[in-house]
Amino acid sequence: MVEKIFKNLKFPMFIKPSNSGSSVGINKAKSKGELKQAIEYASKFDNKILIEEGIIGREVECAVLGNEEVTASCVGEVKSAEIPANISEELSVEIRNQAIKAFKAIDGKGLSRVDFFIENGTNKIYINEINTLPGFTSISMYPKLFEASGVSYKELLNKLIELSKEKYVTVQ
């Protein structure tokens, strides 16, 4: 398995359990030996393992909100918690569209935060992960991204309550 991975991806690689959060079970591998150890370690947390090629670039995130009709916040940069991220309007629109597309692809409901990498030199966008239960305190990135997009914390809470009602309303 290590040889097959080595043929398709370049070092460094990041190995992580598929369904774990908060960086649990994640390791960086710079050699075949480290890759093998990281796979064994990640398998202690999940039977599905993700292996990703390291990307040299910027990490950005976008909050999404909705059930059937989904909206995306402005794009924020993770490194310095810069909201909005210092990126072109064209790149911002593409990330927001990709965030909505990813959310719909997993049949997301309510809220999620989609994290991306922007590769240095090419500006190629890579989806890093979808956080289906992002932090939601008044200082968390999810509400801050929407606040910077013109939606207050109170409005966001009210919208989420309405969305949860939509999800569970049944016709009799």
Coordinates of N, CA and C in Angstrom, one line a residue:
M1 N 0.8 -1.2 0.0 CA 0.0 0.0 0.0 C 0.9 1.3 0.0
V2 N 1.9 1.2 0.8 CA 2.8 2.4 0.9 C 3.5 2.7 -0.5
E3 N 3.8 1.6 -1.2 CA 4.4 1.8 -2.6 C 3.4 2.5 -3.5
K4 N 2.2 2.0 -3.5 CA 1.1 2.6 -4.4 C 0.9 4.0 -4.1
I5 N 0.9 4.4 -2.8 CA 0.7 5.8 -2.4 C 1.9 6.6 -2.8
F6 N 3.1 6.1 -2.6 CA 4.3 6.8 -3.0 C 4.3 7.1 -4.5
K7 N 3.8 6.2 -5.3 CA 3.8 6.4 -6.8 C 2.8 7.5 -7.2
N8 N 1.8 7.8 -6.4 CA 0.7 8.8 -6.7 C 0.8 10.1 -6.0
L9 N 1.5 10.2 -4.9 CA 1.6 11.4 -4.2 C 3.1 11.7 -3.8
K10 N 3.3 13.0 -3.6 CA 4.7 13.4 -3.3 C 4.7 13.8 -1.8
F11 N 5.9 13.6 -1.2 CA 6.1 14.0 0.2 C 6.3 15.5 0.2
P12 N 5.9 16.2 1.3 CA 5.3 15.6 2.5 C 3.9 15.2 2.3
M13 N 3.4 14.3 3.1 CA 2.0 13.8 3.0 C 1.4 14.0 4.4
F14 N 0.1 14.2 4.5 CA -0.6 14.2 5.7 C -1.5 13.1 5.8
I15 N -1.4 12.3 6.9 CA -2.2 11.1 7.1 C -3.2 11.4 8.3
K16 N -4.5 11.1 8.0 CA -5.4 11.4 9.1 C -6.6 10.4 9.0
P17 N -7.2 10.1 10.2 CA -8.4 9.3 10.2 C -9.5 10.1 9.5
S18 N -10.3 9.4 8.8 CA -11.4 10.1 8.0 C -12.4 10.8 8.9
N19 N -12.8 10.2 10.0 CA -13.9 10.7 10.7 C -13.5 11.2 12.1
S20 N -12.3 11.8 12.2 CA -11.9 12.3 13.5 C -11.8 13.8 13.4
G21 N -11.9 14.5 14.5 CA -11.8 15.9 14.5 C -10.7 16.4 15.4
S22 N -10.5 17.7 15.4 CA -9.5 18.4 16.2 C -8.1 17.9 16.1
S23 N -7.7 17.5 14.9 CA -6.4 17.0 14.6 C -6.0 15.7 15.3
V24 N -7.0 14.9 15.7 CA -6.8 13.7 16.4 C -6.3 12.6 15.4
G25 N -5.1 12.0 15.7 CA -4.6 11.0 14.8 C -3.9 11.4 13.6
I26 N -3.6 12.7 13.4 CA -3.0 13.2 12.2 C -1.5 13.3 12.4
N27 N -0.8 12.9 11.3 CA 0.7 13.0 11.3 C 1.1 13.4 9.9
K28 N 2.3 14.0 9.9 CA 3.0 14.4 8.6 C 4.1 13.4 8.3
A29 N 4.1 12.9 7.1 CA 5.2 11.9 6.7 C 6.1 12.6 5.6
K30 N 7.4 12.4 5.8 CA 8.4 12.9 4.9 C 9.2 11.7 4.2
S31 N 8.8 10.5 4.6 CA 9.5 9.3 4.1 C 8.5 8.1 4.1
K32 N 8.9 7.0 3.4 CA 8.1 5.8 3.3 C 7.9 5.3 4.7
G33 N 9.0 5.3 5.5 CA 8.9 4.7 6.9 C 7.9 5.5 7.7
E34 N 8.0 6.9 7.7 CA 7.0 7.7 8.4 C 5.6 7.5 7.9
L35 N 5.5 7.3 6.6 CA 4.2 7.1 6.0 C 3.5 5.8 6.6
K36 N 4.3 4.8 6.6 CA 3.8 3.5 7.2 C 3.4 3.6 8.6
Q37 N 4.2 4.3 9.4 CA 3.9 4.5 10.9 C 2.7 5.4 11.0
A38 N 2.5 6.4 10.2 CA 1.4 7.3 10.3 C 0.1 6.6 10.0
I39 N 0.1 5.7 9.0 CA -1.0 5.0 8.6 C -1.5 4.0 9.7
E40 N -0.5 3.4 10.3 CA -0.8 2.5 11.4 C -1.4 3.3 12.6
Y41 N -0.8 4.4 12.9 CA -1.3 5.3 14.0 C -2.7 5.7 13.7
A42 N -3.0 6.3 12.5 CA -4.3 6.8 12.2 C -5.4 5.7 12.2
S43 N -5.0 4.5 11.9 CA -5.9 3.3 11.9 C -6.4 3.0 13.3
K44 N -5.8 3.5 14.3 CA -6.2 3.3 15.7 C -7.5 4.1 16.0
F45 N -7.8 5.2 15.1 CA -8.9 6.1 15.4 C -10.0 5.9 14.4
D46 N -9.8 5.2 13.2 CA -10.8 5.0 12.2 C -10.3 3.9 11.3
N47 N -11.3 3.3 10.6 CA -10.9 2.3 9.7 C -10.8 2.9 8.3
K48 N -11.1 4.1 8.1 CA -10.9 4.9 6.8 C -9.8 5.9 7.1
I49 N -8.8 5.9 6.2 CA -7.7 6.8 6.4 C -7.6 7.7 5.2
L50 N -7.4 9.0 5.4 CA -7.1 10.0 4.3 C -5.6 10.2 4.2
I51 N -5.1 10.2 3.0 CA -3.7 10.6 2.8 C -3.7 11.7 1.8
E52 N -3.1 12.8 2.2 CA -3.1 14.0 1.3 C -1.7 14.5 1.1
E53 N -1.5 14.9 -0.2 CA -0.2 15.5 -0.5 C -0.1 16.9 0.1
G54 N 1.0 17.2 0.7 CA 1.2 18.5 1.3 C 1.1 19.6 0.2
I55 N 0.5 20.7 0.5 CA 0.4 21.8 -0.5 C 1.1 23.0 0.2
I56 N 1.9 23.6 -0.6 CA 2.6 24.8 -0.1 C 1.7 26.0 -0.6
G57 N 1.1 26.6 0.4 CA 0.2 27.7 0.0 C -0.5 28.3 1.2
R58 N -1.6 29.0 1.0 CA -2.4 29.6 2.0 C -3.6 28.8 2.4
E59 N -4.0 28.8 3.7 CA -5.2 28.1 4.1 C -6.3 29.1 4.3
V60 N -7.4 28.9 3.6 CA -8.6 29.8 3.8 C -9.8 29.0 4.1
E61 N -10.8 29.7 4.6 CA -12.1 29.0 5.0 C -13.3 29.8 4.6
C62 N -14.4 29.1 4.4 CA -15.6 29.8 4.0 C -16.8 29.1 4.8
A63 N -17.6 29.9 5.4 CA -18.8 29.3 6.1 C -20.0 29.2 5.2
V64 N -20.7 28.1 5.3 CA -22.0 28.0 4.5 C -23.1 27.8 5.4
L65 N -24.3 28.2 4.9 CA -25.5 28.2 5.8 C -26.7 27.9 4.9
G66 N -27.5 27.0 5.3 CA -28.7 26.7 4.5 C -29.1 25.2 4.6
N67 N -30.2 24.9 3.9 CA -30.7 23.5 3.7 C -30.7 23.3 2.2
E68 N -31.8 23.7 1.6 CA -31.9 23.6 0.1 C -31.2 24.8 -0.6
E69 N -31.5 26.0 -0.1 CA -30.9 27.2 -0.6 C -29.7 27.5 0.3
V70 N -28.5 27.5 -0.2 CA -27.3 27.6 0.6 C -26.6 28.9 0.2
T71 N -26.2 29.6 1.3 CA -25.4 30.8 1.0 C -24.0 30.6 1.6
A72 N -23.0 31.4 1.1 CA -21.6 31.3 1.6 C -21.2 32.7 2.1
S73 N -20.4 32.6 3.2 CA -19.9 33.9 3.7 C -18.7 34.4 2.9
C74 N -18.1 35.5 3.3 CA -16.9 35.9 2.7 C -15.8 34.8 3.0
V75 N -14.7 34.9 2.4 CA -13.6 34.0 2.6 C -12.6 34.5 3.7
G76 N -12.2 33.7 4.7 CA -11.3 34.2 5.7 C -10.0 33.4 5.5
E77 N -8.9 34.0 6.0 CA -7.6 33.3 5.9 C -7.3 32.8 7.3
V78 N -6.9 31.5 7.4 CA -6.7 30.8 8.6 C -5.5 31.3 9.4
K79 N -4.4 31.5 8.7 CA -3.1 31.8 9.3 C -3.2 33.0 10.2
S80 N -3.7 34.0 9.8 CA -3.8 35.2 10.6 C -5.2 35.6 11.0
A81 N -6.1 34.7 10.8 CA -7.6 34.9 11.0 C -8.0 36.2 10.4
E82 N -7.6 36.4 9.1 CA -7.9 37.6 8.4 C -9.2 37.5 7.7
I83 N -10.1 38.4 8.0 CA -11.4 38.3 7.4 C -11.8 39.7 6.9
P84 N -12.0 39.9 5.6 CA -11.9 38.9 4.6 C -10.5 38.6 4.2
A85 N -10.2 37.5 3.6 CA -8.9 37.1 3.2 C -8.4 38.1 2.1
N86 N -7.1 38.3 2.1 CA -6.6 39.2 1.1 C -6.3 38.4 -0.2
I87 N -7.4 38.2 -1.0 CA -7.4 37.4 -2.2 C -8.3 38.2 -3.2
S88 N -8.1 37.8 -4.5 CA -8.8 38.5 -5.6 C -10.3 38.2 -5.4
E89 N -11.1 39.0 -6.0 CA -12.6 38.8 -6.0 C -12.9 37.5 -6.8
E90 N -12.2 37.3 -7.9 CA -12.4 36.1 -8.7 C -12.1 34.8 -7.9
L91 N -11.0 34.8 -7.1 CA -10.7 33.7 -6.3 C -11.7 33.5 -5.2
S92 N -12.1 34.6 -4.6 CA -13.1 34.5 -3.5 C -14.4 33.9 -4.0
V93 N -14.9 34.4 -5.2 CA -16.1 33.8 -5.8 C -16.0 32.3 -6.0
E94 N -14.8 31.9 -6.6 CA -14.6 30.5 -6.9 C -14.6 29.7 -5.6
I95 N -14.0 30.2 -4.5 CA -14.0 29.4 -3.2 C -15.4 29.3 -2.7
R96 N -16.1 30.4 -2.7 CA -17.5 30.4 -2.2 C -18.4 29.4 -3.0
N97 N -18.2 29.4 -4.3 CA -19.0 28.5 -5.1 C -18.6 27.0 -4.8
Q98 N -17.3 26.8 -4.6 CA -16.8 25.4 -4.3 C -17.3 25.0 -2.9
A99 N -17.4 26.0 -1.9 CA -17.9 25.7 -0.6 C -19.3 25.2 -0.6
I100 N -20.1 25.9 -1.4 CA -21.5 25.5 -1.6 C -21.6 24.2 -2.2
K101 N -20.9 24.0 -3.3 CA -20.9 22.7 -4.0 C -20.5 21.5 -3.1
A102 N -19.5 21.7 -2.3 CA -19.0 20.7 -1.4 C -20.1 20.4 -0.3
F103 N -20.7 21.4 0.2 CA -21.8 21.3 1.2 C -22.9 20.5 0.6
K104 N -23.3 20.9 -0.6 CA -24.4 20.1 -1.2 C -24.1 18.7 -1.5
A105 N -22.8 18.5 -1.9 CA -22.3 17.1 -2.2 C -22.5 16.2 -1.1
I106 N -22.3 16.7 0.2 CA -22.5 15.8 1.3 C -23.9 15.9 1.9
D107 N -24.8 16.5 1.2 CA -26.2 16.7 1.6 C -26.2 17.4 2.9
G108 N -25.3 18.4 3.1 CA -25.3 19.2 4.3 C -26.5 19.9 4.6
K109 N -26.8 20.1 5.9 CA -28.0 20.8 6.4 C -27.5 21.7 7.5
G110 N -28.1 22.9 7.5 CA -27.8 23.9 8.6 C -26.5 24.7 8.3
L111 N -25.4 24.2 8.9 CA -24.2 24.9 8.8 C -23.0 24.0 8.6
S112 N -21.9 24.6 8.0 CA -20.6 23.9 7.9 C -19.6 25.0 7.6
R113 N -18.3 24.6 7.8 CA -17.2 25.5 7.4 C -16.3 24.7 6.5
V114 N -16.1 25.2 5.3 CA -15.3 24.4 4.4 C -13.9 25.1 4.3
D115 N -12.8 24.3 4.6 CA -11.5 24.8 4.6 C -10.8 24.4 3.3
F116 N -10.0 25.4 2.8 CA -9.3 25.2 1.5 C -7.8 25.5 1.6
F117 N -7.1 25.1 0.6 CA -5.7 25.6 0.4 C -5.7 26.3 -0.9
I118 N -4.9 27.4 -1.0 CA -4.6 28.1 -2.3 C -3.1 27.9 -2.5
E119 N -2.8 27.1 -3.6 CA -1.4 26.8 -3.8 C -0.6 28.0 -4.3
N120 N 0.5 28.2 -3.7 CA 1.4 29.3 -4.0 C 1.8 29.2 -5.5
G121 N 1.9 30.3 -6.2 CA 2.4 30.3 -7.6 C 1.3 30.0 -8.6
T122 N 0.4 29.1 -8.3 CA -0.7 28.7 -9.3 C -2.0 29.3 -8.9
N123 N -2.3 29.6 -7.6 CA -3.6 29.9 -7.1 C -4.6 28.8 -7.3
K124 N -4.1 27.6 -7.5 CA -5.1 26.5 -7.6 C -5.7 26.2 -6.2
I125 N -7.0 25.9 -6.3 CA -7.8 25.8 -5.0 C -8.0 24.3 -4.7
Y126 N -7.7 23.9 -3.5 CA -7.9 22.5 -3.1 C -8.8 22.6 -1.8
I127 N -9.8 21.7 -1.8 CA -10.6 21.6 -0.6 C -9.8 20.7 0.4
N128 N -9.7 21.3 1.6 CA -9.0 20.5 2.7 C -9.9 19.7 3.4
E129 N -11.0 20.3 3.9 CA -12.0 19.5 4.7 C -13.3 20.3 4.9
I130 N -14.3 19.6 5.2 CA -15.6 20.2 5.6 C -15.8 19.9 7.0
N131 N -16.0 21.0 7.8 CA -16.2 20.9 9.2 C -17.7 21.0 9.4
T132 N -18.4 19.9 9.6 CA -19.9 19.9 9.7 C -20.4 20.4 11.1
L133 N -19.5 20.6 12.0 CA -19.9 21.1 13.3 C -18.8 22.1 13.8
P134 N -18.7 23.2 13.1 CA -17.7 24.2 13.4 C -18.0 24.9 14.8
G135 N -17.0 25.4 15.4 CA -17.1 26.2 16.6 C -18.2 27.3 16.4
F136 N -18.9 27.6 17.5 CA -20.0 28.6 17.3 C -20.1 29.6 18.4
T137 N -19.0 29.8 19.1 CA -19.1 30.9 20.1 C -19.0 32.2 19.4
S138 N -19.2 33.3 20.1 CA -19.2 34.6 19.4 C -17.8 35.0 18.9
I139 N -16.7 34.3 19.3 CA -15.4 34.5 18.8 C -14.9 33.4 17.8
S140 N -15.7 32.5 17.5 CA -15.4 31.4 16.6 C -15.4 31.9 15.1
M141 N -14.6 31.3 14.3 CA -14.5 31.7 12.9 C -15.8 31.6 12.1
Y142 N -16.6 30.6 12.3 CA -17.9 30.5 11.6 C -18.7 31.8 11.7
P143 N -19.1 32.2 12.9 CA -19.9 33.4 13.0 C -19.2 34.7 12.6
K144 N -17.8 34.7 12.8 CA -17.1 35.9 12.4 C -17.1 36.0 10.9
L145 N -17.0 34.9 10.1 CA -17.1 34.9 8.7 C -18.4 35.5 8.2
F146 N -19.5 35.1 8.8 CA -20.8 35.7 8.4 C -21.0 37.1 8.9
E147 N -20.4 37.4 10.1 CA -20.5 38.8 10.6 C -19.8 39.7 9.5
A148 N -18.6 39.3 9.0 CA -17.9 40.1 8.0 C -18.7 40.1 6.7
S149 N -19.7 39.2 6.5 CA -20.5 39.2 5.3 C -21.9 39.9 5.6
G150 N -22.0 40.6 6.8 CA -23.2 41.4 7.0 C -24.3 40.7 7.8
V151 N -24.0 39.5 8.4 CA -25.0 38.8 9.2 C -24.5 38.7 10.6
S152 N -25.3 39.4 11.5 CA -24.9 39.4 12.9 C -25.0 38.1 13.6
Y153 N -24.4 37.9 14.7 CA -24.5 36.7 15.5 C -25.9 36.3 15.8
K154 N -26.7 37.3 16.2 CA -28.1 37.1 16.6 C -28.9 36.7 15.3
E155 N -28.7 37.3 14.2 CA -29.4 37.0 13.0 C -29.0 35.5 12.5
L156 N -27.7 35.2 12.7 CA -27.2 33.9 12.4 C -27.9 32.8 13.2
L157 N -28.0 33.0 14.5 CA -28.7 32.1 15.4 C -30.1 31.9 15.0
N158 N -30.8 33.0 14.7 CA -32.2 33.0 14.3 C -32.4 32.2 13.0
K159 N -31.5 32.4 12.1 CA -31.5 31.7 10.8 C -31.3 30.2 11.0
L160 N -30.4 29.8 11.9 CA -30.1 28.4 12.1 C -31.3 27.7 12.8
I161 N -32.0 28.5 13.7 CA -33.2 27.9 14.3 C -34.3 27.7 13.2
E162 N -34.5 28.7 12.3 CA -35.4 28.5 11.2 C -35.1 27.3 10.3
L163 N -33.8 27.2 10.0 CA -33.3 26.1 9.2 C -33.6 24.7 9.8
S164 N -33.4 24.7 11.1 CA -33.6 23.4 11.8 C -35.1 23.0 11.8
K165 N -36.0 24.0 11.9 CA -37.4 23.8 11.8 C -37.8 23.2 10.4
E166 N -37.2 23.8 9.4 CA -37.4 23.3 8.0 C -37.1 21.8 7.9
K167 N -36.0 21.4 8.5 CA -35.5 20.1 8.3 C -36.5 19.1 9.0
Y168 N -37.1 19.5 10.1 CA -37.9 18.5 10.8 C -39.4 18.7 10.7
V169 N -39.8 19.7 9.9 CA -41.3 19.8 9.7 C -41.8 18.7 8.8
T170 N -42.9 18.1 9.3 CA -43.5 17.0 8.5 C -44.9 17.4 8.1
V171 N -45.3 17.0 6.9 CA -46.7 17.3 6.4 C -47.6 16.2 6.9
Q172 N -48.7 16.5 7.5 CA -49.7 15.5 8.0 C -51.0 15.6 7.2

